Coordinates of C-alpha atoms in Angstrom, one line a residue:
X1 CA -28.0 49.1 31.6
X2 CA -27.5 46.0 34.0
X3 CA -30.9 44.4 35.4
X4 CA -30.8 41.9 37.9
X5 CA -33.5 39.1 36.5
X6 CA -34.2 35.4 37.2
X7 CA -33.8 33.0 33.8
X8 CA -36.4 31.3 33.1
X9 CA -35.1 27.9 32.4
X10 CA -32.6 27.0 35.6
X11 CA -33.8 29.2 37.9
X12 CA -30.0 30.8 38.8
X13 CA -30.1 35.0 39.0
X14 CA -28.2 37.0 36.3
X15 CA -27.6 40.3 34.9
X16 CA -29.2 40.6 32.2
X17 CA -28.5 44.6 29.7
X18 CA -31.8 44.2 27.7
X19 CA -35.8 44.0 29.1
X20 CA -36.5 41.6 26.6
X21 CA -33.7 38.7 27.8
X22 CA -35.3 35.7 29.6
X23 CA -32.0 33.3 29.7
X24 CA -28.5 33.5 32.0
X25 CA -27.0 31.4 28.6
X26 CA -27.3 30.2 25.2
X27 CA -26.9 26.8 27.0
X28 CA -30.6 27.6 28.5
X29 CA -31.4 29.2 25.2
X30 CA -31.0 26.6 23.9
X31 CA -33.3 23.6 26.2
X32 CA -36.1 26.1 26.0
X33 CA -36.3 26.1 22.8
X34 CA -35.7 22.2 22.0
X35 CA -38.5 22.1 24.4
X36 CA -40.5 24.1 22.7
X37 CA -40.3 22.7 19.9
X38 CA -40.8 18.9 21.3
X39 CA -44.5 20.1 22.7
X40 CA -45.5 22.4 19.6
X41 CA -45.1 18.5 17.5
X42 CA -46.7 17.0 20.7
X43 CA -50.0 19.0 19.7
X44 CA -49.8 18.9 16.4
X45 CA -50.0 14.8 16.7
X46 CA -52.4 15.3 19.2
X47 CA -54.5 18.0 16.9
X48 CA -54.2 15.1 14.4
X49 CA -55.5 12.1 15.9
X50 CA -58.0 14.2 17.2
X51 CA -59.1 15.0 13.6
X52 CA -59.5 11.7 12.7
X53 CA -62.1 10.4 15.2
X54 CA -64.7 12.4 13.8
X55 CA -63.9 11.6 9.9
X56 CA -63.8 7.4 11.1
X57 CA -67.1 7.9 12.8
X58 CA -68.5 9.6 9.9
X59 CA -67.9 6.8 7.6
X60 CA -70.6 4.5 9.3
X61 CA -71.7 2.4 6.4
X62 CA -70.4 4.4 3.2
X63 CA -70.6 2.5 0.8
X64 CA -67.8 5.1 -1.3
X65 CA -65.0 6.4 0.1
X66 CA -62.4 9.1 -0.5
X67 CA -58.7 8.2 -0.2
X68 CA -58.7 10.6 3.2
X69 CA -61.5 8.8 4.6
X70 CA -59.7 5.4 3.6
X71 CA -56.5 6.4 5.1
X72 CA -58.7 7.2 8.1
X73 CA -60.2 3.9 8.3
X74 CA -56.9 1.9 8.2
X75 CA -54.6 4.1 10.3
X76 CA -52.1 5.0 7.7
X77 CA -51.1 8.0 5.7
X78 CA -52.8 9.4 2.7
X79 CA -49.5 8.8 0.5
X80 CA -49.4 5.7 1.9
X81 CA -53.3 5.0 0.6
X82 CA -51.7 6.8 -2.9
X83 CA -49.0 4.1 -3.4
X84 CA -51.0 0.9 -2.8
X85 CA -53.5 2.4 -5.3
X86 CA -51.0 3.1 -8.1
X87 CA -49.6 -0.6 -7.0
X88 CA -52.6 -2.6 -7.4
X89 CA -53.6 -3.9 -4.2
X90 CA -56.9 -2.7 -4.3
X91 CA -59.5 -1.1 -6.9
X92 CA -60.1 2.6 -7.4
X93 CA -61.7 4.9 -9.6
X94 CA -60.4 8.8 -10.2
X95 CA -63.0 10.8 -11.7
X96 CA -62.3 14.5 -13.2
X97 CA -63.0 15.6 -9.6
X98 CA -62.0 13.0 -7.6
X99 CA -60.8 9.5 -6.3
X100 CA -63.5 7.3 -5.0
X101 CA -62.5 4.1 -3.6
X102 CA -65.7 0.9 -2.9
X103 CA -65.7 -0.1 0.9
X104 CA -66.4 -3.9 -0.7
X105 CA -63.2 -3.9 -2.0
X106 CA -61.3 -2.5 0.9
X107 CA -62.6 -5.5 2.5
X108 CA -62.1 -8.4 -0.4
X109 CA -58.7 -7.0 -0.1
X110 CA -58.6 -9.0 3.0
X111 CA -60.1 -11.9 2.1
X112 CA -56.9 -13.0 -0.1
X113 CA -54.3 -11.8 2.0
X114 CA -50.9 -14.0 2.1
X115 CA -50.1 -15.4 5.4
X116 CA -48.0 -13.0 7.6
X117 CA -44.9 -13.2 7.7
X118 CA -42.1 -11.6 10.9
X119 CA -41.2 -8.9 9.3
X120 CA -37.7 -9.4 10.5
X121 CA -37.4 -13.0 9.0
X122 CA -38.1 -11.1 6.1
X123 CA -34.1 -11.5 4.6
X124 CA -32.6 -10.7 1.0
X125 CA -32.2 -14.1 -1.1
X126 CA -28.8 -14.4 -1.7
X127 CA -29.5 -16.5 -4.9
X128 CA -31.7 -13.9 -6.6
X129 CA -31.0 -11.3 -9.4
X130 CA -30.2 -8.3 -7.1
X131 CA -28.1 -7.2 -4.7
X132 CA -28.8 -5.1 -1.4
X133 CA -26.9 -1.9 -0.4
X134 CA -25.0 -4.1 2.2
X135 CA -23.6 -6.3 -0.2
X136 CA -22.3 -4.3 -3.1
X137 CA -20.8 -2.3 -0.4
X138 CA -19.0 -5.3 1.0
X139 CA -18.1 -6.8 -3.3
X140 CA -17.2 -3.8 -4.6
X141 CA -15.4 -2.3 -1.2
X142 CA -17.3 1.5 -1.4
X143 CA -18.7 3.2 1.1
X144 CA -22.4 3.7 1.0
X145 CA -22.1 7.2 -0.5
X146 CA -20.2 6.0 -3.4
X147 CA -22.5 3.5 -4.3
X148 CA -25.5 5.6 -4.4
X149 CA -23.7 8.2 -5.8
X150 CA -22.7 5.8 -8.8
X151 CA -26.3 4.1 -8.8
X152 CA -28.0 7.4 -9.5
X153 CA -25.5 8.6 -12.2
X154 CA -26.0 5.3 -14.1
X155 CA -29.8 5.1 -13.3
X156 CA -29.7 1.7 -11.8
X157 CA -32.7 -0.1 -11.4
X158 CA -34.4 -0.8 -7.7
X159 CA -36.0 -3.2 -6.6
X160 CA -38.5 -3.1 -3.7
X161 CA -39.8 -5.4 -1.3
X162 CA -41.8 -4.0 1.1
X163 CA -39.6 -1.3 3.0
X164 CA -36.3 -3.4 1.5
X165 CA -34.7 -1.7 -1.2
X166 CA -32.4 -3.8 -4.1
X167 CA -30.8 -3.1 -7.1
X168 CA -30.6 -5.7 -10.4
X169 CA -27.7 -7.3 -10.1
X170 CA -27.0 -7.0 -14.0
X171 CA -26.6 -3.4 -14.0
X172 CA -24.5 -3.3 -10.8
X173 CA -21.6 -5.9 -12.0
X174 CA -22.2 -3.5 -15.4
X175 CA -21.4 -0.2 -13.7
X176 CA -19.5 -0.9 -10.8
X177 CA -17.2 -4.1 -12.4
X178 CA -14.6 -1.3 -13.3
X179 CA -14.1 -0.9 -9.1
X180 CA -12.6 -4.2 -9.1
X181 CA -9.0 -3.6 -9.8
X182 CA -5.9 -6.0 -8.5
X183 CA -4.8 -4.4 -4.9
X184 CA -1.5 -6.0 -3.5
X185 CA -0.9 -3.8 -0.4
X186 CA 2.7 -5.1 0.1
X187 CA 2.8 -2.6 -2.7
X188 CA 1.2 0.7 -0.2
X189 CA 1.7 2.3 2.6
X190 CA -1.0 3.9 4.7
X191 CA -0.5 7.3 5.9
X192 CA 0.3 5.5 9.5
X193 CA 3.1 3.2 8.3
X194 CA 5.0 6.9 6.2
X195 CA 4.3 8.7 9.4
X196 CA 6.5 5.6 11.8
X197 CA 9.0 5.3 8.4
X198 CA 10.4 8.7 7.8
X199 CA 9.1 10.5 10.9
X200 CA 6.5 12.8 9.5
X201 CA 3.4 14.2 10.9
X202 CA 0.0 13.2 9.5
X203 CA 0.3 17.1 8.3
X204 CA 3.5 16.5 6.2
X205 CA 2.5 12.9 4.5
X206 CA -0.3 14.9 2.8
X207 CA 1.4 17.7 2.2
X208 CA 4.0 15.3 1.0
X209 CA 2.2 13.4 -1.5
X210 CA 0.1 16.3 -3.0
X211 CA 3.1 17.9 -3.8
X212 CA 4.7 14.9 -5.6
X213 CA 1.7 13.7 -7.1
X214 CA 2.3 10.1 -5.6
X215 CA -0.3 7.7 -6.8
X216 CA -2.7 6.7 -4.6
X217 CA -5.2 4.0 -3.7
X218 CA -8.4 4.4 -1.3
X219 CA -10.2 1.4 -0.1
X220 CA -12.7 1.6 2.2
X221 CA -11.9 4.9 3.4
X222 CA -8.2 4.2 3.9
X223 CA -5.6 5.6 1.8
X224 CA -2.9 3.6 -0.1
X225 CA 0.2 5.6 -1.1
X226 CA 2.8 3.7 -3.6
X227 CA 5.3 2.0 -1.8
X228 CA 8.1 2.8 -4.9
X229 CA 7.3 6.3 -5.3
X230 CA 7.7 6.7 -1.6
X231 CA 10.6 5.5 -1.2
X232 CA 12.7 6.8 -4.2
X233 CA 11.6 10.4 -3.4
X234 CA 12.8 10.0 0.2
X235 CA 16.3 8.3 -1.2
X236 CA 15.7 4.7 -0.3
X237 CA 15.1 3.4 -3.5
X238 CA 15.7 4.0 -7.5
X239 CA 14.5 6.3 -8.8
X240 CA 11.5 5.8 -10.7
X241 CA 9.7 7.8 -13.3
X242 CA 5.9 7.8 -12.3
X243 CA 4.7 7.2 -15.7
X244 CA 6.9 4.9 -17.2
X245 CA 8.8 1.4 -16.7
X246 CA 12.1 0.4 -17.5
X247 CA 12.8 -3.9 -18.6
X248 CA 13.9 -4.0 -14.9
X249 CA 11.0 -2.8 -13.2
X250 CA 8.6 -4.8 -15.6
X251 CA 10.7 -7.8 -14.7
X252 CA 10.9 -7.3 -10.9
X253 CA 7.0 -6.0 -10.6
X254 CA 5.6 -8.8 -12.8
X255 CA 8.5 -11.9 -12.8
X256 CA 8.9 -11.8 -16.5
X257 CA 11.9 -12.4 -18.2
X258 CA 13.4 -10.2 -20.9
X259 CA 12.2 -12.4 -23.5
X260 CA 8.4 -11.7 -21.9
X261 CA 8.4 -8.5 -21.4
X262 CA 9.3 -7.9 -25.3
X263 CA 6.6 -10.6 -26.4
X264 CA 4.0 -8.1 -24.8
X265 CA 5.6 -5.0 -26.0
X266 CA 6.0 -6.1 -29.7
X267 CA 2.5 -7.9 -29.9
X268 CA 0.3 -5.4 -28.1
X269 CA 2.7 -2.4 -29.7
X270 CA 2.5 -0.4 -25.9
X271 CA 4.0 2.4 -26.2
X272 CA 7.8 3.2 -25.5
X273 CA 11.3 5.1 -26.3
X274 CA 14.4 5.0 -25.7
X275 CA 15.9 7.5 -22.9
X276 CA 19.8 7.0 -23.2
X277 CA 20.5 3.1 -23.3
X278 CA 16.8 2.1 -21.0
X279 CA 13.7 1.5 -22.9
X280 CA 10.9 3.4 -21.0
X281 CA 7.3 1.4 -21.0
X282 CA 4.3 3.4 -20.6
X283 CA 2.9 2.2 -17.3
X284 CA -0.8 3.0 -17.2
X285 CA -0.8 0.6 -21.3
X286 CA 1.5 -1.8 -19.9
X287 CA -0.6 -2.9 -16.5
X288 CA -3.6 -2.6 -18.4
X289 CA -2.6 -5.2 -21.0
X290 CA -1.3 -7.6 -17.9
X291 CA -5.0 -7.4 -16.1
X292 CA -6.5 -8.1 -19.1
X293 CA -4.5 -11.3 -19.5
X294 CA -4.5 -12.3 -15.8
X295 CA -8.6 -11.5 -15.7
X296 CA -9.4 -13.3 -18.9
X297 CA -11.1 -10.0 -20.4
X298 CA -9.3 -10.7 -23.4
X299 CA -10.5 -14.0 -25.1
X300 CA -8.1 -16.2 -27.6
X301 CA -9.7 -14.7 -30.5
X302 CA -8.5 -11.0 -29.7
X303 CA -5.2 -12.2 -28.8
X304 CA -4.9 -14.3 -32.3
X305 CA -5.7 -10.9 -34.2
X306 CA -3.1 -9.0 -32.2
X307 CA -0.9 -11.2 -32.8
X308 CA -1.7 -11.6 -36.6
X309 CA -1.7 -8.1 -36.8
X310 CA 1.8 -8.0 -35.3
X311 CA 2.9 -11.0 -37.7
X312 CA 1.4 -8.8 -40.7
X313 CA 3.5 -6.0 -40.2
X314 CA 7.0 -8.0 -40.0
X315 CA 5.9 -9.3 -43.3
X316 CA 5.3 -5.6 -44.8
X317 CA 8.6 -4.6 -43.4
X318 CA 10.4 -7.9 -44.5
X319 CA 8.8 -7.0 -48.3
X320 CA 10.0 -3.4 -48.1
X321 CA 13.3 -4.7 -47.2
X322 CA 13.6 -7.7 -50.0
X323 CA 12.1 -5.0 -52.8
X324 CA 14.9 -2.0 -52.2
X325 CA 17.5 -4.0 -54.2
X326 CA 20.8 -3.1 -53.8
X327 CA 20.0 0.1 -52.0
X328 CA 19.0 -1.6 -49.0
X329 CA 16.5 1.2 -47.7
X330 CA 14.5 0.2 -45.0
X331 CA 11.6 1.7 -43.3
X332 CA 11.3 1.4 -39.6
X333 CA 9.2 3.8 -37.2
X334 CA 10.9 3.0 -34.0
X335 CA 14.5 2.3 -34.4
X336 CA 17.3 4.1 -32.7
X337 CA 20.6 2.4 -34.1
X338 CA 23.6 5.4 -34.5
X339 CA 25.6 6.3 -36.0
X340 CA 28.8 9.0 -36.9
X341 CA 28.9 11.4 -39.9
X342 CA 31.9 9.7 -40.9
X343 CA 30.3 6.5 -41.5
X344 CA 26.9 8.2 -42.9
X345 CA 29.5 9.8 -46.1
X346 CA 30.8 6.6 -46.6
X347 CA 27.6 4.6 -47.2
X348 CA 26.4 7.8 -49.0
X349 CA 23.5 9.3 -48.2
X350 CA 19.9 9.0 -50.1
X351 CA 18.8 12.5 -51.8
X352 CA 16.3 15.2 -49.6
X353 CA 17.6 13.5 -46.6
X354 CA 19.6 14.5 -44.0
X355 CA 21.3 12.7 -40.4
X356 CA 21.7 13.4 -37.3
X357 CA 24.9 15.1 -36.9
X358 CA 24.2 17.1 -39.5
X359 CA 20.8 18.1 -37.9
X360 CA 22.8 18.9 -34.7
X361 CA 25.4 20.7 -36.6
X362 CA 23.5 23.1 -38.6
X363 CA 21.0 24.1 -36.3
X364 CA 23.4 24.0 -33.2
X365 CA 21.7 21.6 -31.2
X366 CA 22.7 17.9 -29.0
X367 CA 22.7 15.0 -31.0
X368 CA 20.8 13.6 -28.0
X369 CA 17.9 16.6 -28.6
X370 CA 17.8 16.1 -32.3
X371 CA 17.1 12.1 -31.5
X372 CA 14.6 12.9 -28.9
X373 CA 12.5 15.6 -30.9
X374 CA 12.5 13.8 -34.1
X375 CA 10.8 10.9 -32.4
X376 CA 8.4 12.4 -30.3
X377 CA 7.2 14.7 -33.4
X378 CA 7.5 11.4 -35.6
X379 CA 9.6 12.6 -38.6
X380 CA 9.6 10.6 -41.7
X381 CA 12.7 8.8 -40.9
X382 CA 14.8 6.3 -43.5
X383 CA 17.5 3.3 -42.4
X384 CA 20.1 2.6 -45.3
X385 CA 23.3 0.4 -43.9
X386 CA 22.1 0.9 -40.5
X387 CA 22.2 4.6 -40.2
X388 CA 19.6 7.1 -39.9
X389 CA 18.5 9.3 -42.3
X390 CA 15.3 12.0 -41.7
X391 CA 13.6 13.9 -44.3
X392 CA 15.0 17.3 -45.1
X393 CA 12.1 19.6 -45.5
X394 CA 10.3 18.2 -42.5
X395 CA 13.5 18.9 -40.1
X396 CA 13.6 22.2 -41.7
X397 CA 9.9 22.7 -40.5
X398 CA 10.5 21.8 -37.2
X399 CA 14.2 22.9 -36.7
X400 CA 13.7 26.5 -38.1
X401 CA 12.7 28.3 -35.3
X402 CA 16.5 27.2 -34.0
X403 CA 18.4 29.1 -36.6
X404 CA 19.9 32.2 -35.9
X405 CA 17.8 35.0 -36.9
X406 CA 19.5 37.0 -40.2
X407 CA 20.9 40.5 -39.7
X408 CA 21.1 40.1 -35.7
X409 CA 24.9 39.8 -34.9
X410 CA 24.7 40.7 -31.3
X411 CA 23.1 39.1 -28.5
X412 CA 22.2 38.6 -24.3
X413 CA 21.8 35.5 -22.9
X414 CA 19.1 35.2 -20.2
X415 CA 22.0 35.9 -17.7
X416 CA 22.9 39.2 -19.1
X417 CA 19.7 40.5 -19.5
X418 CA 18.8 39.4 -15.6
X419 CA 21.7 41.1 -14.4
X420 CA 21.8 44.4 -16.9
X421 CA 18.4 45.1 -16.2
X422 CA 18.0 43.7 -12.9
X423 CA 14.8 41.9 -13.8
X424 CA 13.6 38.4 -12.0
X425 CA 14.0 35.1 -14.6
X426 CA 9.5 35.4 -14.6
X427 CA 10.2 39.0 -15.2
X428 CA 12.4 38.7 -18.6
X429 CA 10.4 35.7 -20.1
X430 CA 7.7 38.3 -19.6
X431 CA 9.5 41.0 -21.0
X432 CA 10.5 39.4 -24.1
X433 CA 7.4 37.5 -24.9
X434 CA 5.4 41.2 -24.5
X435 CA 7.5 42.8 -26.6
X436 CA 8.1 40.0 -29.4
X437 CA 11.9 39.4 -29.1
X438 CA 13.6 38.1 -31.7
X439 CA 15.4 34.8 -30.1
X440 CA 17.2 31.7 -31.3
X441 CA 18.8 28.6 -29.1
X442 CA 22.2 27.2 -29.4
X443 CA 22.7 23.8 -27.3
X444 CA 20.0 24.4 -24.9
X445 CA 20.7 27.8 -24.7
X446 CA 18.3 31.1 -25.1
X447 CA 19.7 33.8 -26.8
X448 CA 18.1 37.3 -27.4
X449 CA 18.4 40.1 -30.2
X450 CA 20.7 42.8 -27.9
X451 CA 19.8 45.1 -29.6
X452 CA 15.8 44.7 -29.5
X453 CA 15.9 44.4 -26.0
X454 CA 17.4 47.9 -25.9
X455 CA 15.0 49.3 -27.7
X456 CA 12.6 47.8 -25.4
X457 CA 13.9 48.3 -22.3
X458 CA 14.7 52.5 -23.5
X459 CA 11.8 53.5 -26.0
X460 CA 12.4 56.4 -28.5
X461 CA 15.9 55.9 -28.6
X462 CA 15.8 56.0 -32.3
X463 CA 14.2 59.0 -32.0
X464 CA 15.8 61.2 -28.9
X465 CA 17.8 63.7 -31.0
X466 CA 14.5 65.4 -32.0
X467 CA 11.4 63.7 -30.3
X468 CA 10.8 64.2 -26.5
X469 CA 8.9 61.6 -24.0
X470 CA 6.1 62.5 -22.5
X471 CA 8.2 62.1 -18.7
X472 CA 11.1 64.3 -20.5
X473 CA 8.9 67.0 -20.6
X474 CA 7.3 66.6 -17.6
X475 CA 10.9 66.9 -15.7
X476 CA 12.0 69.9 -18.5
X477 CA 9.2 72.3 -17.7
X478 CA 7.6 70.9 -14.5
X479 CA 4.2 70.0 -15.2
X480 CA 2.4 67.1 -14.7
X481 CA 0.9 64.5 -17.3
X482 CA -2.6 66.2 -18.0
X483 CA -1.3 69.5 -18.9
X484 CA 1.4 67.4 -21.1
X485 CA -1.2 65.9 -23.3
X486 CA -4.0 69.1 -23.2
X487 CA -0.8 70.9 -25.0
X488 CA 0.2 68.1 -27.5
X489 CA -4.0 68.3 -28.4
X490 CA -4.3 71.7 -28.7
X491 CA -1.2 72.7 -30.5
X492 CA -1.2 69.7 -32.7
X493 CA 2.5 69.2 -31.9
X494 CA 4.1 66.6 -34.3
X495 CA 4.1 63.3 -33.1
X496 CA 6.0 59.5 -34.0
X497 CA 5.1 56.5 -32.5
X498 CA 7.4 54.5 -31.1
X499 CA 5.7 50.7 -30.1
X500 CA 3.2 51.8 -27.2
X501 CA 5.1 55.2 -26.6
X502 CA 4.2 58.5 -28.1
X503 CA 7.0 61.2 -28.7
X504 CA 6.5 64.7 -29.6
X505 CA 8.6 67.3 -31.4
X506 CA 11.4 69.2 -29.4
X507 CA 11.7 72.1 -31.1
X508 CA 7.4 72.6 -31.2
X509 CA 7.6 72.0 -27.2
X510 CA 10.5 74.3 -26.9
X511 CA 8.5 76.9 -29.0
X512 CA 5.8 77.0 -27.0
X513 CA 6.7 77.0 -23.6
X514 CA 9.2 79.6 -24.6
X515 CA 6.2 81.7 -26.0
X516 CA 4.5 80.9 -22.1
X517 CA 7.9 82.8 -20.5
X518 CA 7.5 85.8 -22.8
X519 CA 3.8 86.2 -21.9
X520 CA 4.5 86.3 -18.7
X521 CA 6.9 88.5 -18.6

């Protein structure tokens, strides 16, 4: 139903399809209502102050008041009257029923006021033990959120003075000195400088550097990507590892010399290995121990017991290595000397331990794998005339799982099972972790027991001379599955299990549907 109606805010005609509409737009809708709502607060005030009058000339010469009839009095709120009660600037008793408050004190509480001061000349002392919002802002370079954010987490004390809020200083360099980190942004880029460099929309940089993980800086709501990392994933620059240094990098970042970068690694033991012939530095202990140094956090003492400690374990080392006598065995956790098998037999090799050739040899696995794995699981490890010796049982602990299993002598690789059973490579990993497949690995690669997988892949083929599937009879005598397992219940027809798969008796199905045909006919 179209109406013709006036609206009742601009005046234009309109067609309005209900009785009850009074606007041409929500546009108009909308200024009414603001409107509205402006003169319903307009009355309310007014309803207020209106209030007042007759409780101010009630008072007359009371010489008790009630915190309402105070608040009255001076023109303020009653929680205003509430706070400069529980803050002492003037007397008041609360009874069980209520607060009374003397008009003699009201006014003693102006005859020791302090001179008045503008309350904009009113400014934070720069000098005194706390800072304002405006200034850790500015020292710590957070936005306003953040710092409130971490000053209620960390219950921060405030400070006020009159309607100026500050926080104790202490407890802010406390809680927020962790903020303050070294930021050289010749080291960056912002998201504007990746976009004009490689041609990328705002879009793609984030896109980018979610999907690569590239470390990232924000200061003052602008974003810092690492300059490095940026570059050697776009191929203008090494390539880096993001969590570890090599000598060269540690050199080039920090302008040490060989000679310094090993002082730090051998006195503060930070962690490394050795990936072919490059020592890799863990990153995140290796900057750590630098802005310590550089920020005086660490004082001469701690350095003297790092380096005594360092000192004392040369000396244990040098003692193991003076008391082996003649067999010259030494123990040393982080070594990676080589050498061949040839020269292992000729040194001769200490009892219940075996090298690394051997390792690789009789578990089928790359020298460079048996090196890597041994160090990252720390094996007990033993050094006689420089070569490497590990403790048998403990490589058979953790190289066991490579050996072939015993009594499988035919096997798929992940290839032929992929391509047999045309399965996807998340498919078969699936497949053969549901179903328990016997594996081993040769030289970094999967094998898997043929002829589990067949059994998988075709159930009950152990037992298909005399055992039907539940879908074999279903196609034999064309029924569906219900009927299938209503006859195997009632007639009590033999049954094997083969893993999740039930098979039933051929010649019990084939007796009773026969006995079905002859009924029938």
């Amino acid at each position: 139903m179209d109406i013709q109606k006036r609206c009742q805010w601009c005046g234009k005609p309109f067609i309005a399809h209900k009785m009850t509409t009074l606007y041409c737009s929500t546009s108009c809708i909308d200024k009414a209502y603001k409107t509205k709502k402006r003169q319903k607060i307009k009355e309310q005030v007014e309803d207020e102050q209106h209030a007042t009058l007759p409780i101010v000339e009630s008072i007359g010469q009371k010489p008790f008041l009630s915190p309402k009839e105070a608040a009255a009095l001076l023109g303020i709120s009653l929680p205003t009257i509430y706070r400069y009660m529980a803050q002492g600037m003037f007397k008041a008793m609360r009874t069980p029923a209520r607060t009374i408050i003397r008009w003699s004190d009201l006014e003693a509480w102006f005859d020791n006021a302090p001179a008045y001061v503008k309350r904009n000349n009113r400014k934070h002392k720069i000098d005194s033990d706390s800072y304002t919002m405006k200034e850790i802002c500015e020292k710590f370079q957070v936005t306003r959120k953040v710092a409130m954010r971490r000053i209620e987490h960390f219950d921060i004390p405030k400070i006020y003075e009159g309607r100026n809020v500050s926080f104790s200083k202490t407890a802010v360099d406390r809680y927020f000195a962790q903020l303050i980190e070294d930021f050289n942004k010749e080291d960056y880029y912002t998201i504007q400088q990746i976009m004009e460099k490689y041609d990328m929309s705002y879009t793609a940089v984030i896109s980018f550097a979610a999907r690569h993980k590239i470390p990232r800086e924000t200061r003052h709501r602008e974003v810092f990507y690492s300059k490095p990392h940026v570059d050697s994933l776009k191929g203008n620059g090494e390539a880096i590892d993001p969590l570890y240094y090599t000598y060269k990098e540690v050199m080039v970042k920090y302008g040490f010399s060989k000679d310094q970068v090993s002082y730090y690694l051998h006195t503060y033991h930070i962690d490394r290995f050795k990936r072919g012939s490059l020592t890799m530095i863990n990153r995140k202990d290796f900057d750590k121990i630098i802005s310590e140094r550089m920020n005086g956090s660490l004082t001469i003492a701690e350095i003297n017991s790092k380096i005594e400690d360092a000192r004392d374990l040369r000396m244990e080392i040098e003692q193991i290595e003076n008391n082996s006598g003649s067999d010259n065995i030494e123990v040393i956790p982080y070594l990676d000397d080589e050498a061949t098998e040839e020269e292992s037999i000729n040194h001769g090799k200490p009892q219940g331990y075996i090298n690394a050739e051997e390792i690789a040899e009789r578990y089928k696995q790359s020298k460079k794998w048996v090196h890597y794995l041994t160090r990252q699981k720390k094996v007990p490890r033993i050094q006689k005339a420089g070569i490497l010796f590990y403790d048998e049982k403990a490589i058979e602990e953790l190289f066991g799982k490579y050996a072939s299993v015993e009594g499988i002598t035919e096997w798929y690789t992940t290839d032929d099972i992929e391509e047999k059973y045309n399965m996807t490579a998340v498919a078969r990993r699936s497949f053969t972790h549901r179903h328990n497949i016997p594996t081993k690995k040769e030289y970094g690669i999967t094998y898997y027991s043929k002829l589990h997988v067949d059994f998988a892949r075709n159930p009950g083929m152990q037992y298909a001379e005399d055992y039907y599937m539940v879908e074999q009879i279903m196609a034999k005598y064309h029924v569906d599955r219900e009927t299938v397992y209503g006859i195997v219940r009632y007639k009590k027809i033999p049954s094997v299990k083969d893993g999740q798969y039930s098979l039933y008796l051929k010649t019990a199905i084939d007796k009773f549907f026969a006995s079905k045909v002859d009924d029938n006919t």
